[in-house]
Amino acid sequence: QVQLVESGGGLVQPGGSLRLSCVASGSIFSIFAMGWYRRAPGKQRERVADITSGGSTRYADSVKGRFTISGDNAKNTVYLQMNSLKPEDTAVYYCNADIATLQNVDVAGDYWGQGTQVTVSS
């Protein structure tokens, strides 16, 4: 019913930048919020940042001042601009969204993308 597709991951040197994108498609009635999580090897999944349809944002303390989340409601897309990347940012980054579908407009479901690898290394 709903698909989230991420793009923009890759290999970057410490101090570099990457921009992740996530597009939601399918039987979408309304998107309430979108965000990014990450899972590093041997660690638990961590919420990185999220943004509501109204534009309110939250960030993990570990990325504040370095990462910026933004959204384009018309395109059902969320972005994560990552600057001043550190080796500890290396992880698989997953897009997440709270979406009500055309089949069930009263309840928001939790949807995930397939993940995109970000590797920060010299």
PDB file of C-alpha atoms in Angstrom:
ATOM      1  CA  GLN A   1       0.000   0.000   0.000  1.00  0.00           C
ATOM      2  CA  VAL A   2       2.759   2.429   0.951  1.00  0.00           C
ATOM      3  CA  GLN A   3       6.395   2.391  -0.072  1.00  0.00           C
ATOM      4  CA  LEU A   4       9.295   4.435   1.254  1.00  0.00           C
ATOM      5  CA  VAL A   5      12.387   4.614  -0.916  1.00  0.00           C
ATOM      6  CA  GLU A   6      15.618   6.124   0.371  1.00  0.00           C
ATOM      7  CA  SER A   7      18.551   7.373  -1.653  1.00  0.00           C
ATOM      8  CA  GLY A   8      21.741   9.344  -1.176  1.00  0.00           C
ATOM      9  CA  GLY A   9      23.872   7.107   1.006  1.00  0.00           C
ATOM     10  CA  GLY A  10      27.485   6.319   0.281  1.00  0.00           C
ATOM     11  CA  LEU A  11      31.087   6.612   1.402  1.00  0.00           C
ATOM     12  CA  VAL A  12      32.367   9.973   2.603  1.00  0.00           C
ATOM     13  CA  GLN A  13      35.461  11.176   4.416  1.00  0.00           C
ATOM     14  CA  PRO A  14      35.266  12.562   7.948  1.00  0.00           C
ATOM     15  CA  GLY A  15      34.132  16.167   7.837  1.00  0.00           C
ATOM     16  CA  GLY A  16      32.258  15.623   4.610  1.00  0.00           C
ATOM     17  CA  SER A  17      28.575  15.915   3.770  1.00  0.00           C
ATOM     18  CA  LEU A  18      25.801  13.749   2.392  1.00  0.00           C
ATOM     19  CA  ARG A  19      22.144  14.351   1.687  1.00  0.00           C
ATOM     20  CA  LEU A  20      19.631  11.570   2.111  1.00  0.00           C
ATOM     21  CA  SER A  21      16.219  11.593   0.462  1.00  0.00           C
ATOM     22  CA  CYS A  22      13.124   9.515   1.106  1.00  0.00           C
ATOM     23  CA  VAL A  23      10.048   9.464  -1.091  1.00  0.00           C
ATOM     24  CA  ALA A  24       6.746   8.018   0.061  1.00  0.00           C
ATOM     25  CA  SER A  25       4.351   6.635  -2.542  1.00  0.00           C
ATOM     26  CA  GLY A  26       1.245   4.481  -2.785  1.00  0.00           C
ATOM     27  CA  SER A  27      -2.220   4.773  -1.306  1.00  0.00           C
ATOM     28  CA  ILE A  28      -1.466   7.823   0.807  1.00  0.00           C
ATOM     29  CA  PHE A  29      -4.262   9.839   2.378  1.00  0.00           C
ATOM     30  CA  SER A  30      -2.183  11.876   4.789  1.00  0.00           C
ATOM     31  CA  ILE A  31       1.369  11.944   6.102  1.00  0.00           C
ATOM     32  CA  PHE A  32       1.610  13.065   9.715  1.00  0.00           C
ATOM     33  CA  ALA A  33       5.344  12.843  10.215  1.00  0.00           C
ATOM     34  CA  MET A  34       8.497  11.524   8.580  1.00  0.00           C
ATOM     35  CA  GLY A  35      11.892  10.873  10.016  1.00  0.00           C
ATOM     36  CA  TRP A  36      15.201   9.092   9.981  1.00  0.00           C
ATOM     37  CA  TYR A  37      16.595   6.351  12.176  1.00  0.00           C
ATOM     38  CA  ARG A  38      19.931   4.609  12.016  1.00  0.00           C
ATOM     39  CA  ARG A  39      21.451   1.353  13.138  1.00  0.00           C
ATOM     40  CA  ALA A  40      25.196   1.034  13.528  1.00  0.00           C
ATOM     41  CA  PRO A  41      26.891  -2.368  13.678  1.00  0.00           C
ATOM     42  CA  GLY A  42      26.418  -3.909  17.109  1.00  0.00           C
ATOM     43  CA  LYS A  43      24.175  -1.099  18.322  1.00  0.00           C
ATOM     44  CA  GLN A  44      20.477  -0.540  18.774  1.00  0.00           C
ATOM     45  CA  ARG A  45      18.446   1.469  16.344  1.00  0.00           C
ATOM     46  CA  GLU A  46      18.584   5.186  17.113  1.00  0.00           C
ATOM     47  CA  ARG A  47      16.190   7.955  16.165  1.00  0.00           C
ATOM     48  CA  VAL A  48      18.160  10.626  14.292  1.00  0.00           C
ATOM     49  CA  ALA A  49      15.590  13.276  13.415  1.00  0.00           C
ATOM     50  CA  ASP A  50      11.958  13.699  12.514  1.00  0.00           C
ATOM     51  CA  ILE A  51       9.629  16.336  11.151  1.00  0.00           C
ATOM     52  CA  THR A  52       5.867  16.738  11.341  1.00  0.00           C
ATOM     53  CA  SER A  53       3.648  17.824   8.473  1.00  0.00           C
ATOM     54  CA  GLY A  54       3.498  21.201  10.204  1.00  0.00           C
ATOM     55  CA  GLY A  55       7.267  21.552  10.141  1.00  0.00           C
ATOM     56  CA  SER A  56       8.180  20.815  13.763  1.00  0.00           C
ATOM     57  CA  THR A  57      11.526  19.066  14.059  1.00  0.00           C
ATOM     58  CA  ARG A  58      13.395  17.016  16.627  1.00  0.00           C
ATOM     59  CA  TYR A  59      16.990  15.846  16.636  1.00  0.00           C
ATOM     60  CA  ALA A  60      19.068  13.375  18.551  1.00  0.00           C
ATOM     61  CA  ASP A  61      21.645  15.147  20.702  1.00  0.00           C
ATOM     62  CA  SER A  62      24.416  13.407  18.782  1.00  0.00           C
ATOM     63  CA  VAL A  63      23.501  15.147  15.513  1.00  0.00           C
ATOM     64  CA  LYS A  64      22.271  18.564  16.656  1.00  0.00           C
ATOM     65  CA  GLY A  65      24.045  21.353  14.821  1.00  0.00           C
ATOM     66  CA  ARG A  66      25.332  18.993  12.127  1.00  0.00           C
ATOM     67  CA  PHE A  67      22.227  17.424  10.569  1.00  0.00           C
ATOM     68  CA  THR A  68      19.173  19.187   9.183  1.00  0.00           C
ATOM     69  CA  ILE A  69      15.868  17.514   8.375  1.00  0.00           C
ATOM     70  CA  SER A  70      13.450  19.086   5.925  1.00  0.00           C
ATOM     71  CA  GLY A  71      10.365  18.050   4.053  1.00  0.00           C
ATOM     72  CA  ASP A  72       8.417  18.737   0.906  1.00  0.00           C
ATOM     73  CA  ASN A  73       4.767  17.938   1.593  1.00  0.00           C
ATOM     74  CA  ALA A  74       3.793  18.302  -2.058  1.00  0.00           C
ATOM     75  CA  LYS A  75       6.321  15.635  -3.038  1.00  0.00           C
ATOM     76  CA  ASN A  76       5.831  13.356   0.001  1.00  0.00           C
ATOM     77  CA  THR A  77       9.564  13.621   0.498  1.00  0.00           C
ATOM     78  CA  VAL A  78      11.859  14.092   3.469  1.00  0.00           C
ATOM     79  CA  TYR A  79      15.523  15.016   3.343  1.00  0.00           C
ATOM     80  CA  LEU A  80      18.381  14.706   5.774  1.00  0.00           C
ATOM     81  CA  GLN A  81      21.330  17.010   5.157  1.00  0.00           C
ATOM     82  CA  MET A  82      24.312  15.629   7.042  1.00  0.00           C
ATOM     83  CA  ASN A  83      27.330  17.880   7.511  1.00  0.00           C
ATOM     84  CA  SER A  84      30.552  17.500   9.476  1.00  0.00           C
ATOM     85  CA  LEU A  85      30.180  13.746   9.330  1.00  0.00           C
ATOM     86  CA  LYS A  86      32.080  11.630  11.825  1.00  0.00           C
ATOM     87  CA  PRO A  87      33.072   7.948  11.723  1.00  0.00           C
ATOM     88  CA  GLU A  88      30.519   7.296  14.466  1.00  0.00           C
ATOM     89  CA  ASP A  89      27.778   8.374  12.043  1.00  0.00           C
ATOM     90  CA  THR A  90      28.456   5.214  10.055  1.00  0.00           C
ATOM     91  CA  ALA A  91      25.237   3.206   9.974  1.00  0.00           C
ATOM     92  CA  VAL A  92      22.344   2.062   7.880  1.00  0.00           C
ATOM     93  CA  TYR A  93      19.882   4.936   7.759  1.00  0.00           C
ATOM     94  CA  TYR A  94      16.183   4.137   7.584  1.00  0.00           C
ATOM     95  CA  CYS A  95      13.314   6.378   6.608  1.00  0.00           C
ATOM     96  CA  ASN A  96      10.189   6.169   8.760  1.00  0.00           C
ATOM     97  CA  ALA A  97       6.753   7.698   8.276  1.00  0.00           C
ATOM     98  CA  ASP A  98       3.388   7.872  10.015  1.00  0.00           C
ATOM     99  CA  ILE A  99       0.845   7.616   7.217  1.00  0.00           C
ATOM    100  CA  ALA A 100      -2.900   7.211   6.964  1.00  0.00           C
ATOM    101  CA  THR A 101      -3.830   5.331   3.814  1.00  0.00           C
ATOM    102  CA  LEU A 102      -6.829   5.714   1.534  1.00  0.00           C
ATOM    103  CA  GLN A 103      -8.039   2.380   2.862  1.00  0.00           C
ATOM    104  CA  ASN A 104      -7.913   3.507   6.488  1.00  0.00           C
ATOM    105  CA  VAL A 105      -8.017   7.277   6.822  1.00  0.00           C
ATOM    106  CA  ASP A 106      -8.617   7.269  10.572  1.00  0.00           C
ATOM    107  CA  VAL A 107      -5.489   5.443  11.669  1.00  0.00           C
ATOM    108  CA  ALA A 108      -1.848   6.270  10.964  1.00  0.00           C
ATOM    109  CA  GLY A 109       0.336   3.294  10.197  1.00  0.00           C
ATOM    110  CA  ASP A 110       4.081   3.056  10.771  1.00  0.00           C
ATOM    111  CA  TYR A 111       6.084   2.512   7.584  1.00  0.00           C
ATOM    112  CA  TRP A 112       9.785   1.897   6.937  1.00  0.00           C
ATOM    113  CA  GLY A 113      12.136   2.115   4.010  1.00  0.00           C
ATOM    114  CA  GLN A 114      14.695  -0.521   3.120  1.00  0.00           C
ATOM    115  CA  GLY A 115      17.638   1.497   4.413  1.00  0.00           C
ATOM    116  CA  THR A 116      20.654   3.156   2.858  1.00  0.00           C
ATOM    117  CA  GLN A 117      24.243   2.691   3.994  1.00  0.00           C
ATOM    118  CA  VAL A 118      26.271   5.681   5.128  1.00  0.00           C
ATOM    119  CA  THR A 119      29.959   5.058   5.736  1.00  0.00           C
ATOM    120  CA  VAL A 120      32.259   7.752   7.091  1.00  0.00           C
ATOM    121  CA  SER A 121      35.878   6.732   6.713  1.00  0.00           C
ATOM    122  CA  SER A 122      39.198   8.032   5.469  1.00  0.00           C
TER     123      SER A 122
END
